[in-house]
Amino acid sequence: MKNIALLFCGILFTIAFSYTGVILASQLQFGSLLQTTAELDEDGKQMEGDPLFPRRESGIALQGKQVYIELGCIYCHSQQIRREGFGADIDRGWGLRATVARDYIMQDRVLLGTMRTGPDLAHVGGRFAGDGGREWHHQHLYNPQLTSKGSIMPPYPFLYEVREIEGEPSPEAVKIPADSPYSPKTGYEVIPTRRAVALVEYLLSLKVDYSLPEAPILDQ
Amino acid sequence: MNASATDNARQPSIPYTTEITSQRAELSEIDQSIRSASLFFTVSAVIWLLLGTVFALIAAIKMHNPEFLAGFEAATFGRVRSAHLNAVALGWSNNVIYGLCLWIMARLCRSPIRHGGLLIIAGVFWNLGVSLGIFGILRGDLTSVEWLEVPVYATPLLAISYILIGVWGIIAFRFRRGDHVYVSQWYFLAGLFWFPWIYVVAVLMILWAPAQGVVQSVVNWWFGHNALGLWYTPMALGAAYYLIPKVLGRPIYSYYLSVLGFWSLALFYNWAGIHHIIGGPVPVWLVSAGIVASVMMVVPVVVVGINHHLSIVGLHKEGWRSPTIRFVVFGAINYTLVSLIGSAMSLRDVNLITHFTHFTVGHAHHGVYAFFTMIMFGGIYYMMPRMLHREWPSAKLIQIHFWASGIGILIMVIALQVGGWYQGLAMNNAEIPFLEIVQNTLPWLKARSVSGVLITIGHFAFAINFFWMLFAAGAVRAKSGPTLLVSTSGKEAAG
């Protein structure tokens, strides 16, 4: 090839083309969505007084998200639910409806993920909730074998402190059956660190349990 | 084109014998000008390769044996796996590209590199950036953005030192002699421009000033896929286009196929990345554009495949003897295979099964290792004797490297893709409990670890030979004639 100008322009054009078509067009089309109400009125306006979705993430859950990021949970868990009929996401109970672009607008870092060595977690807060859910998560994070025998999810013992029981056993201690191979020595208990507490609050907060105008939950 | 391709190709399979003296003197002056810088990059690359391999083995074992090293936070799966990716992507791949492709660029431009010392300083900063990045990942500052795990604070260092290094390739091109520009130069020039563009956009829009919501994911996969398609791929193809005619002593089969292959890659690869979010929360038109582009990738792939094949056909014997050609041909064949599989994976019906499974992990290794890395190995086997004026000390070690790496990566790709296919089928059937699926992937994950051990053996054989040659004992210096893998009588050459 002798025409250097052509070569040069071609190299620049091809990248500028995809940048415009993929990045700028996305930015324009769905780069500034707003929170909205579950349903709209006849004019397509938000319902006055209805709560806005998606919800803002709470402080402790945000700290937990940071732990999730630091430990690289994303490399085994996605956070996106595909529509009914495309995969078994909804049949497996991983969500009530498919997630859409607006579901992610409140997140500073989007953790869609591309791997499902473990289940999708977009709606894990709908599966494990309340004190029961909290307890399950702590057992599971301390050692997944406690709740899910045969799992290949890594244990996260460094999120817990094994310490000697002084006086009464702590109410925060992770409940581990005494005959389990993973239970601490007698006289010791497993206490969640701040990071473990925050991470579990984050997992409990992961819920797509609201409708959006473009993505209603059909039958509950 | 044809004139220069023959120039490039005039060197016969046994080097140092018939080449025109003046041309040789010029090449040797060019080699001299970039020698220290190239060696610096190549040595760094080999060290990162070994480190990256160790991280990989740990991550692979953890996948079927979660208790392994479970108590060490720095070695938790998410972190070692990211340390592995970045050590081999930024440490090994980028360094070897700087070492090999800048050298080829300088040779093709027939222009000695100016201020090689400054290039080394830029290289030192690059490697500091990568070290800081890997250290940050293990420490827990990783971003959890795929292909961009390096902590935010290491990104400016990487971007700036990259640009400094890339500029050298462009300067060499600017001061080229002769008015003909060879295919390899198109690819290198393009890669050198494309990579900083996609990297800077991605770092800005995801880490520094995050775009809203899933726009981040779109940017993420535009970058992630293009890092392969617009950086590693053109650099490896450019190297192959240089090495094949050089070693075999005959020009590339068709100029027109080269042109078609280059422009169709430039046009289509750019758009293909969105196939990583098929079924995801992004508009359908975007995904469809990604699928169309991925399918169109068949054009450059088939064209390049035919062109390479016809350049080699009939010279298989010669090729088999040359370490360079063995590795490069292995890489070129796998370029065709991996790309066709990749196009198929972008079809919605296939993607429905392969997405979210180990199939994709197998695919990534197929591309970056069986294609890119194998060609780079071939390039190093070609470059080092010309840089150091001595031969590879041991043909045995090259044999071990070739077979261990070659068989290792084939086992890995097959294990992950067969296992991943079953995993995907099962996940799409809500009747099958999740833990049962997890259990069924175990044999395949164990096979992956076995393949990892083989590849590790290959890498150590390579590294021993490499450092032995670098710090050569007298015996290696005195050895005459190139190190071939099969002697002329057809027997394996002894080390």
XYZ file of C-alpha atoms in Angstrom:
715
model
C 0.000 0.000 0.000
C 1.360 3.390 -0.907
C -1.465 5.697 -0.004
C -0.552 6.588 3.542
C -3.234 9.248 3.877
C -5.879 6.665 3.076
C -4.409 4.197 5.543
C -4.326 6.822 8.230
C -7.845 8.091 7.638
C -9.164 4.546 7.551
C -7.592 3.707 10.879
C -9.105 6.797 12.474
C -12.441 6.468 10.742
C -13.092 2.871 11.811
C -12.501 3.563 15.485
C -14.391 6.866 15.403
C -17.259 5.072 13.702
C -17.644 2.430 16.385
C -17.066 4.975 19.137
C -19.918 7.067 17.770
C -22.192 4.158 17.007
C -21.665 2.185 20.187
C -20.594 4.612 22.893
C -22.045 7.996 21.972
C -25.319 6.545 20.736
C -25.730 4.587 23.991
C -24.903 7.637 26.006
C -27.548 9.620 24.148
C -30.204 6.936 24.176
C -29.957 5.653 27.745
C -27.164 7.590 29.402
C -29.403 9.952 31.385
C -32.461 8.039 32.517
C -34.287 9.226 35.644
C -35.982 7.473 38.498
C -39.673 7.055 37.908
C -42.857 5.691 39.418
C -44.011 2.134 38.846
C -46.768 3.303 36.540
C -47.328 6.415 34.479
C -50.555 8.353 33.989
C -52.304 8.685 30.609
C -49.993 11.510 29.549
C -46.920 9.443 30.276
C -46.147 11.504 33.378
C -45.089 10.161 36.774
C -47.845 9.419 39.289
C -47.849 12.207 41.838
C -46.883 10.967 45.312
C -45.889 7.422 44.301
C -42.429 6.204 45.341
C -39.622 6.500 42.822
C -37.682 3.511 41.474
C -35.028 2.231 41.425
C -34.308 2.995 45.068
C -31.158 4.684 46.238
C -28.596 2.318 47.824
C -28.264 2.729 51.615
C -25.004 3.617 53.372
C -24.170 0.269 54.910
C -25.153 -1.564 51.730
C -22.801 0.695 49.780
C -19.970 -0.266 52.122
C -20.893 -3.880 51.538
C -20.811 -3.341 47.806
C -17.241 -2.134 48.219
C -16.395 -5.452 49.928
C -18.093 -7.311 47.080
C -15.906 -5.381 44.646
C -12.709 -5.924 46.654
C -13.217 -9.662 46.833
C -14.138 -10.105 43.174
C -17.493 -11.852 43.674
C -18.378 -10.632 40.155
C -16.117 -13.257 38.608
C -18.587 -15.956 39.615
C -21.865 -14.050 39.946
C -23.813 -11.945 37.479
C -26.412 -9.324 38.397
C -28.785 -9.297 35.459
C -32.010 -11.176 34.893
C -32.853 -12.216 31.366
C -36.421 -12.166 30.090
C -38.791 -15.094 30.325
C -38.184 -17.389 27.366
C -34.513 -16.481 26.986
C -32.750 -18.770 29.427
C -34.233 -20.064 32.677
C -33.436 -17.081 34.891
C -37.030 -16.453 35.917
C -37.937 -20.155 36.092
C -35.036 -20.704 38.447
C -36.480 -18.043 40.715
C -33.591 -15.687 40.170
C -35.967 -12.797 39.575
C -39.568 -11.673 39.097
C -38.940 -9.866 35.823
C -36.113 -9.090 33.430
C -33.839 -6.227 34.436
C -33.694 -3.170 32.179
C -31.282 -0.257 31.793
C -33.143 1.925 34.297
C -32.627 -0.622 37.095
C -28.924 0.276 37.196
C -29.013 4.077 37.092
C -28.415 4.610 40.805
C -25.237 2.509 40.848
C -21.840 4.167 40.659
C -20.295 0.940 39.515
C -22.399 -1.466 37.523
C -21.667 -5.123 38.243
C -23.559 -6.905 35.463
C -21.023 -9.719 35.309
C -20.577 -12.323 32.596
C -20.077 -15.510 34.600
C -22.453 -17.756 36.486
C -20.263 -20.218 38.285
C -22.735 -19.320 41.026
C -26.362 -18.135 40.699
C -27.364 -14.658 39.541
C -27.559 -12.244 42.476
C -29.613 -9.350 41.025
C -32.574 -10.380 43.194
C -30.858 -12.447 45.882
C -32.438 -10.205 48.527
C -35.790 -11.610 47.478
C -34.610 -15.153 48.194
C -32.811 -14.570 51.486
C -34.401 -11.890 53.640
C -34.637 -10.807 57.242
C -32.800 -12.425 60.145
C -33.023 -15.859 58.574
C -31.348 -14.547 55.445
C -28.697 -12.768 57.472
C -27.857 -15.951 59.341
C -27.739 -17.985 56.128
C -25.390 -15.514 54.445
C -22.979 -15.473 57.391
C -22.796 -19.245 57.538
C -22.423 -19.403 53.782
C -19.687 -16.769 53.597
C -17.781 -18.255 56.525
C -17.822 -21.568 54.754
C -20.196 -22.378 51.884
C -20.050 -26.079 52.805
C -22.159 -25.289 55.880
C -25.186 -24.397 53.787
C -24.394 -25.788 50.358
C -22.482 -29.058 50.564
C -20.343 -29.537 47.460
C -20.258 -25.850 46.525
C -17.096 -24.521 44.887
C -17.620 -21.025 46.196
C -14.553 -20.019 48.232
C -14.849 -19.693 52.007
C -14.158 -16.216 53.345
C -12.846 -16.967 56.854
C -10.883 -13.699 56.919
C -14.182 -11.809 57.091
C -14.739 -13.431 60.499
C -12.944 -13.429 63.770
C -12.681 -16.641 65.756
C -12.384 -15.637 69.390
C -12.632 -17.136 72.824
C -16.057 -16.897 74.426
C -15.934 -14.560 77.389
C -18.889 -15.031 79.676
C -22.073 -15.347 77.646
C -21.748 -16.352 73.963
C -22.223 -13.281 71.771
C -25.614 -12.928 70.054
C -23.780 -11.923 66.875
C -21.858 -15.185 66.659
C -22.427 -17.198 63.486
C -24.560 -20.230 64.314
C -22.563 -23.300 63.392
C -23.768 -26.762 64.459
C -21.369 -28.169 67.081
C -20.880 -31.428 65.156
C -19.900 -29.660 61.947
C -16.277 -30.038 60.798
C -16.264 -26.269 60.346
C -17.293 -25.342 63.874
C -14.677 -23.591 65.996
C -12.977 -25.296 68.951
C -15.169 -25.580 72.012
C -15.090 -22.358 73.955
C -14.617 -20.319 70.782
C -17.102 -18.434 68.623
C -17.117 -16.967 65.125
C -17.879 -13.238 65.025
C -18.550 -11.341 61.785
C -16.249 -8.384 61.156
C -17.632 -5.032 60.036
C -16.901 -5.993 56.465
C -18.909 -9.204 56.736
C -21.839 -7.310 58.265
C -21.770 -4.718 55.497
C -21.448 -7.338 52.759
C -24.473 -9.217 54.073
C -26.519 -6.003 54.237
C -25.582 -5.409 50.608
C -26.729 -8.904 49.629
C -30.000 -8.377 51.488
C -30.498 -5.088 49.634
C -30.197 -6.639 46.174
C -33.844 -6.737 45.111
C -35.678 -6.110 41.883
C -39.118 -6.276 43.515
C -40.645 -3.159 41.975
C -42.250 -2.472 38.624
C -41.074 0.087 36.122
C -43.287 1.435 33.334
C -41.139 -0.377 30.761
C -40.731 -3.493 32.921
C -43.818 -4.312 35.001
C -43.921 -7.327 37.276
C -46.837 -9.191 35.768
C -48.346 -11.609 38.273
C -47.159 -11.693 41.818
C 3.824 -4.355 -2.453
C 5.249 -7.305 -4.280
C 8.673 -5.767 -4.511
C 8.926 -5.285 -0.823
C 7.360 -8.561 0.128
C 10.057 -10.321 -1.806
C 12.670 -8.119 -0.185
C 11.346 -9.139 3.123
C 11.174 -12.673 2.054
C 14.489 -13.025 0.378
C 16.083 -14.521 3.415
C 16.003 -18.289 2.970
C 15.274 -20.823 5.648
C 18.918 -20.989 6.640
C 19.799 -17.461 7.611
C 23.115 -15.642 7.365
C 24.141 -17.200 4.091
C 22.860 -15.616 0.946
C 21.521 -12.277 2.024
C 22.844 -9.265 0.241
C 25.605 -7.770 2.319
C 24.488 -4.140 2.282
C 20.975 -5.076 3.268
C 22.362 -7.121 6.114
C 24.495 -4.261 7.302
C 21.456 -1.994 7.366
C 19.373 -4.495 9.290
C 22.143 -5.006 11.743
C 22.396 -1.265 12.328
C 18.652 -1.157 12.994
C 18.818 -4.166 15.287
C 21.620 -2.476 17.171
C 19.567 0.697 17.672
C 16.661 -1.062 19.343
C 18.530 -3.989 20.862
C 18.662 -2.890 24.499
C 15.066 -1.692 24.515
C 13.753 -4.837 22.847
C 15.693 -7.059 25.202
C 14.410 -5.090 28.175
C 10.804 -5.576 27.054
C 11.262 -9.235 26.195
C 12.934 -10.065 29.505
C 10.131 -8.252 31.346
C 7.587 -10.148 29.277
C 9.090 -13.525 30.156
C 9.163 -12.692 33.868
C 5.514 -11.596 33.799
C 4.633 -14.721 31.869
C 6.039 -16.900 34.647
C 4.315 -14.877 37.367
C 1.048 -14.882 35.463
C 1.296 -18.644 35.058
C 1.709 -19.145 38.796
C -1.370 -16.978 39.498
C -3.256 -18.967 36.875
C -2.421 -22.298 38.473
C -3.517 -21.103 41.897
C -6.803 -19.808 40.477
C -7.409 -23.005 38.510
C -6.863 -25.217 41.561
C -9.115 -23.042 43.702
C -11.909 -23.553 41.213
C -12.295 -27.229 42.107
C -10.660 -27.093 45.499
C -12.030 -24.009 47.254
C -10.229 -24.729 50.516
C -6.837 -24.326 48.811
C -5.126 -21.250 50.367
C -8.571 -20.143 51.542
C -7.224 -18.330 54.591
C -5.221 -15.770 52.619
C -7.300 -12.822 51.577
C -4.789 -11.750 48.910
C -5.097 -15.169 47.286
C -8.885 -15.305 47.205
C -10.246 -16.416 43.846
C -11.458 -13.025 42.621
C -8.048 -11.507 43.212
C -5.622 -14.186 41.950
C -7.726 -14.606 38.888
C -7.561 -10.869 38.230
C -3.840 -10.805 39.022
C -3.411 -13.593 36.468
C -5.374 -11.766 33.801
C -3.521 -8.499 34.210
C -0.090 -10.092 34.570
C -0.498 -11.910 31.278
C -2.393 -9.142 29.478
C -0.466 -6.051 30.538
C 2.741 -7.715 31.716
C 3.388 -10.483 29.220
C 1.381 -9.487 26.157
C 2.075 -5.779 26.066
C 5.762 -6.180 26.843
C 6.259 -8.836 24.219
C 4.460 -6.661 21.687
C 6.746 -3.742 22.519
C 9.792 -5.976 22.296
C 8.920 -7.829 19.117
C 6.620 -5.608 17.099
C 8.588 -2.388 17.556
C 11.634 -4.306 16.327
C 9.794 -5.603 13.272
C 8.399 -2.122 12.681
C 11.880 -0.603 12.754
C 13.166 -3.257 10.365
C 10.318 -2.800 7.911
C 10.661 0.980 8.043
C 14.379 0.531 7.453
C 14.938 3.213 10.020
C 17.051 2.870 13.148
C 15.272 3.723 16.404
C 16.346 7.081 17.809
C 16.956 7.602 21.525
C 16.567 3.954 22.475
C 17.479 4.956 26.029
C 14.323 7.007 26.450
C 12.307 4.083 25.171
C 13.747 1.953 27.969
C 12.771 4.584 30.527
C 9.203 4.567 29.198
C 9.355 0.778 29.473
C 10.496 0.976 33.082
C 7.482 3.156 33.854
C 5.165 0.759 32.091
C 6.469 -2.125 34.181
C 6.239 -0.072 37.350
C 2.630 0.641 36.422
C 1.874 -3.041 35.896
C 3.601 -3.987 39.176
C 1.664 -1.340 41.055
C -1.508 -2.589 39.406
C -0.970 -6.233 40.322
C 0.066 -5.316 43.833
C -3.072 -3.190 44.154
C -5.254 -6.035 42.913
C -3.857 -8.495 45.440
C -4.182 -5.879 48.152
C -7.870 -5.434 47.417
C -7.999 -2.266 45.346
C -9.225 -4.065 42.253
C -12.080 -2.394 40.395
C -14.078 -5.545 39.543
C -14.469 -4.196 36.006
C -13.540 -6.985 33.635
C -10.281 -6.352 31.763
C -9.773 -3.145 33.754
C -9.112 -4.549 37.222
C -6.016 -2.425 37.743
C -6.741 0.072 40.557
C -7.641 3.592 39.513
C -4.373 5.025 40.870
C -2.237 2.910 38.506
C -4.136 3.846 35.345
C -2.491 7.251 34.584
C 0.956 5.678 34.795
C -0.115 2.940 32.393
C -1.780 5.307 29.943
C 1.116 7.769 29.826
C 3.887 5.199 29.552
C 1.900 3.340 26.907
C 1.599 6.466 24.821
C 5.326 7.158 25.193
C 6.149 3.658 24.001
C 3.645 3.687 21.154
C 5.051 6.966 19.895
C 8.304 5.176 19.069
C 6.540 2.912 16.638
C 4.894 5.885 15.033
C 8.159 7.846 14.845
C 9.864 4.876 13.219
C 7.056 4.864 10.702
C 7.344 8.603 10.129
C 11.048 8.288 9.276
C 10.665 5.171 7.165
C 12.680 4.768 3.996
C 11.266 3.545 0.719
C 7.739 4.418 -0.310
C 6.228 1.044 0.119
C 4.371 0.080 3.297
C 4.057 -3.619 4.058
C 0.945 -5.338 5.561
C 2.584 -5.805 8.950
C 3.105 -2.066 9.145
C -0.594 -1.378 8.545
C -1.550 -3.647 11.381
C 1.067 -2.267 13.766
C 0.246 1.331 12.995
C -3.452 0.684 13.470
C -2.942 -1.186 16.742
C -0.692 1.531 18.099
C -3.433 4.104 17.459
C -6.438 2.046 18.480
C -5.264 0.804 21.838
C -4.724 4.172 23.577
C -8.054 5.394 22.248
C -10.086 2.519 23.643
C -8.098 2.412 26.877
C -8.465 6.092 27.657
C -12.173 6.141 26.806
C -12.803 3.083 28.968
C -10.852 4.327 31.964
C -12.526 7.737 31.755
C -16.081 6.509 31.297
C -15.962 3.679 33.823
C -13.475 4.686 36.500
C -12.707 8.407 36.467
C -16.016 9.969 35.511
C -18.411 7.011 35.448
C -21.140 7.095 32.834
C -24.638 6.320 34.037
C -25.789 2.744 34.570
C -25.290 0.144 31.899
C -23.567 2.596 29.563
C -20.605 1.502 31.672
C -21.155 -2.095 30.639
C -21.363 -1.095 26.997
C -18.070 0.790 27.287
C -16.631 -2.135 29.221
C -17.268 -4.621 26.424
C -16.429 -2.239 23.651
C -13.056 -1.991 25.392
C -12.688 -5.591 26.534
C -13.372 -7.087 23.168
C -11.401 -4.465 21.295
C -8.364 -4.978 23.499
C -8.277 -8.367 21.804
C -9.541 -7.321 18.416
C -7.821 -3.988 17.914
C -4.634 -4.565 19.847
C -3.515 -8.162 20.406
C -4.977 -9.431 17.142
C -3.461 -6.853 14.761
C -0.113 -7.066 16.513
C -0.036 -10.859 16.227
C -1.288 -10.851 12.631
C 1.283 -8.236 11.707
C 4.012 -10.374 13.263
C 2.787 -13.464 11.406
C 2.735 -11.580 8.116
C 6.378 -10.700 8.712
C 7.642 -14.004 10.065
C 6.099 -16.452 7.605
C 7.690 -15.043 4.429
C 10.927 -14.275 6.245
C 11.511 -17.792 7.411
C 10.118 -19.617 4.407
C 11.753 -17.349 1.851
C 8.737 -16.657 -0.267
C 6.314 -13.753 -0.370
C 2.835 -13.648 1.058
C 0.437 -15.252 -1.386
C -1.846 -12.356 -2.221
C -1.638 -8.622 -1.730
C -5.355 -8.168 -2.372
C -6.338 -10.673 0.253
C -4.092 -8.814 2.700
C -5.874 -5.551 1.950
C -9.310 -7.100 2.227
C -8.385 -8.862 5.459
C -7.067 -5.699 7.037
C -9.947 -3.383 6.184
C -12.685 -5.846 7.010
C -11.086 -6.462 10.398
C -10.827 -2.725 11.026
C -14.461 -2.206 10.157
C -16.172 -5.153 11.833
C -14.127 -6.035 14.911
C -14.802 -2.592 16.341
C -18.497 -3.283 16.757
C -18.417 -6.898 17.836
C -17.885 -6.512 21.597
C -21.536 -5.959 22.480
C -22.165 -9.675 21.986
C -20.878 -10.000 25.566
C -24.161 -8.561 26.829
C -26.617 -10.497 24.676
C -29.793 -10.889 26.694
C -28.674 -8.135 29.035
C -30.384 -4.889 30.040
C -29.388 -2.902 26.953
C -31.417 -1.969 23.855
C -31.887 -4.707 21.305
C -30.534 -2.678 18.360
C -27.167 -2.402 20.075
C -26.933 -6.125 20.647
C -28.066 -6.821 17.095
C -25.356 -4.538 15.701
C -22.826 -6.462 17.789
C -24.086 -9.775 16.445
C -23.990 -8.624 12.814
C -20.434 -7.365 13.227
C -19.392 -10.617 14.918
C -20.778 -12.674 12.082
C -19.143 -10.407 9.501
C -15.821 -11.169 11.208
C -15.915 -14.383 9.199
C -14.694 -12.316 6.219
C -11.330 -11.121 7.564
C -10.759 -14.422 9.293
C -11.290 -16.599 6.270
C -9.357 -14.211 4.055
C -6.349 -14.098 6.369
C -6.559 -17.859 6.886
C -6.453 -18.526 3.131
C -3.662 -16.042 2.622
C -1.492 -17.557 5.338
C -2.256 -21.075 4.276
C -1.367 -20.465 0.648
C 1.856 -18.786 1.734
C 2.939 -21.905 3.555
C 1.486 -24.670 1.441
C 4.140 -26.972 0.007
C 6.745 -25.855 2.515
C 5.446 -27.831 5.476
C 8.690 -29.754 5.894
C 10.767 -26.600 6.123
C 8.196 -25.096 8.405
C 8.188 -28.032 10.773
C 11.946 -27.721 11.268
C 11.782 -24.076 12.214
C 10.730 -23.281 15.776
C 9.386 -19.952 14.560
C 7.155 -21.415 11.890
C 5.902 -24.206 14.124
C 4.646 -21.756 16.707
C 3.389 -19.218 14.178
C 1.464 -21.786 12.173
C -0.054 -23.205 15.342
C -1.145 -19.665 16.186
C -2.450 -18.898 12.711
C -4.546 -22.069 12.549
C -6.015 -21.267 15.918
C -6.774 -17.719 14.809
C -9.084 -19.166 12.195
C -10.629 -21.660 14.616
C -11.140 -19.325 17.526
C -12.602 -16.597 15.362
C -15.091 -18.881 13.682
C -16.137 -20.256 17.068
C -16.412 -16.676 18.296
C -18.693 -15.697 15.438
C -20.872 -18.722 16.176
C -20.990 -17.830 19.874
C -22.480 -14.467 19.030
C -25.579 -16.045 17.485
C -28.446 -15.698 19.942
C -29.281 -19.408 20.023
C -25.704 -20.454 20.669
C -25.045 -17.607 23.058
C -28.038 -18.665 25.107
C -26.070 -21.799 25.984
C -22.473 -20.569 26.114
C -22.971 -17.206 27.844
C -22.223 -17.159 31.597
C -20.355 -20.495 31.401
C -16.796 -21.828 31.279
C -17.208 -22.001 27.505
C -16.379 -18.310 27.310
C -13.349 -18.741 29.552
C -12.128 -21.457 27.186
C -12.740 -19.152 24.250
C -10.719 -16.332 25.808
C -7.744 -18.641 26.354
C -8.102 -20.029 22.867
C -7.708 -16.513 21.477
C -5.119 -15.004 23.750
C -3.015 -18.130 24.169
C -3.422 -20.547 21.279
C -3.426 -17.696 18.770
C -1.716 -14.594 20.143
C 0.794 -16.031 22.581
C 1.920 -18.860 20.321
C 2.688 -16.392 17.528
C 4.615 -14.232 19.978
C 6.654 -17.271 21.057
C 7.434 -17.874 17.393
C 8.523 -14.268 17.074
C 10.837 -14.487 20.072
C 12.428 -17.630 18.647
C 13.123 -15.633 15.495
C 14.229 -12.376 17.064
C 16.606 -13.458 19.811
C 19.312 -15.051 17.613
C 19.351 -11.927 15.450
C 19.608 -9.638 18.427
C 22.232 -11.590 20.322
C 24.127 -13.182 17.436
C 23.965 -16.527 19.090
C 21.700 -19.510 18.766
C 19.137 -21.077 21.045
C 21.077 -23.363 23.371
C 18.714 -26.313 23.349
C 16.433 -27.733 20.691
C 15.112 -30.202 23.298
C 13.791 -27.368 25.421
C 12.097 -25.836 22.396
C 10.486 -29.194 21.697
C 9.260 -29.437 25.282
C 7.945 -25.901 25.103
C 6.068 -26.518 21.877
C 4.463 -29.790 22.868
C 3.656 -28.881 26.468
C 2.135 -25.545 25.517
C 0.408 -26.858 22.418
C -1.146 -29.925 24.008
C -1.822 -28.019 27.225
C -3.848 -25.302 25.560
C -5.783 -27.788 23.440
C -6.779 -29.753 26.542
C -7.781 -26.527 28.260
C -9.933 -25.267 25.426
C -11.640 -28.615 24.913
C -12.250 -29.183 28.625
C -13.687 -25.741 29.257
C -15.783 -25.677 26.122
C -17.245 -29.156 26.418
C -17.797 -28.691 30.156
C -19.163 -25.194 29.568
C -21.578 -26.409 26.924
C -23.100 -28.971 29.296
C -23.126 -26.391 32.066
C -25.048 -23.981 29.822
C -27.577 -26.587 28.719
C -28.191 -27.544 32.329
C -28.533 -23.969 33.557
C -31.240 -23.356 30.983
C -33.239 -26.218 32.447
C -34.786 -25.020 35.695
C -35.479 -28.631 36.755
C -31.795 -29.307 37.397
C -30.664 -28.099 40.843
C -27.827 -25.603 40.729
C -25.487 -27.577 42.974
C -25.798 -30.564 40.671
C -24.585 -28.404 37.777
C -21.688 -27.219 39.913
C -20.755 -30.822 40.674
C -20.892 -31.808 37.021
C -18.386 -29.125 36.024
C -15.774 -30.509 38.445
C -14.110 -33.090 36.140
C -13.707 -30.429 33.444
C -12.254 -27.944 35.901
C -9.780 -30.569 37.067
C -8.789 -31.252 33.455
C -8.165 -27.524 33.146
C -5.751 -27.669 36.070
C -3.909 -30.557 34.404
C -3.612 -28.518 31.235
C -2.320 -25.661 33.366
C 0.446 -27.865 34.721
C 1.457 -28.792 31.167
C 1.534 -25.164 30.101
C 3.589 -24.296 33.174
C 6.133 -26.934 32.164
C 6.247 -25.420 28.699
C 6.819 -21.954 30.079
C 9.619 -23.025 32.349
C 11.331 -24.875 29.490
C 11.040 -21.690 27.450
C 12.316 -19.465 30.247
C 15.313 -21.712 30.953
C 16.291 -21.691 27.296
C 15.719 -17.953 27.106
C 17.850 -16.993 30.098
C 20.472 -19.587 29.206
C 20.794 -17.912 25.832
C 20.803 -14.438 27.316
C 23.545 -15.137 29.832
C 25.128 -17.602 27.459
C 28.018 -19.729 28.459
C 30.847 -19.941 25.919
C 29.473 -23.086 24.369
C 26.357 -21.367 23.142
C 28.278 -18.509 21.613
C 30.451 -20.878 19.628
C 27.578 -22.934 18.277
C 27.149 -22.311 14.576
C 24.048 -22.549 12.416
C 20.483 -22.054 13.576
C 18.812 -24.329 16.091
C 16.302 -26.386 14.136
C 13.906 -28.902 15.522
C 14.413 -31.629 12.953
C 17.791 -32.183 11.323
C 17.986 -32.425 7.551
C 18.110 -36.207 7.671
C 14.759 -36.103 9.389
C 15.892 -37.040 12.877
C 15.223 -34.837 15.863
C 18.156 -32.550 16.430
C 19.874 -33.015 19.744
C 20.101 -30.153 22.198
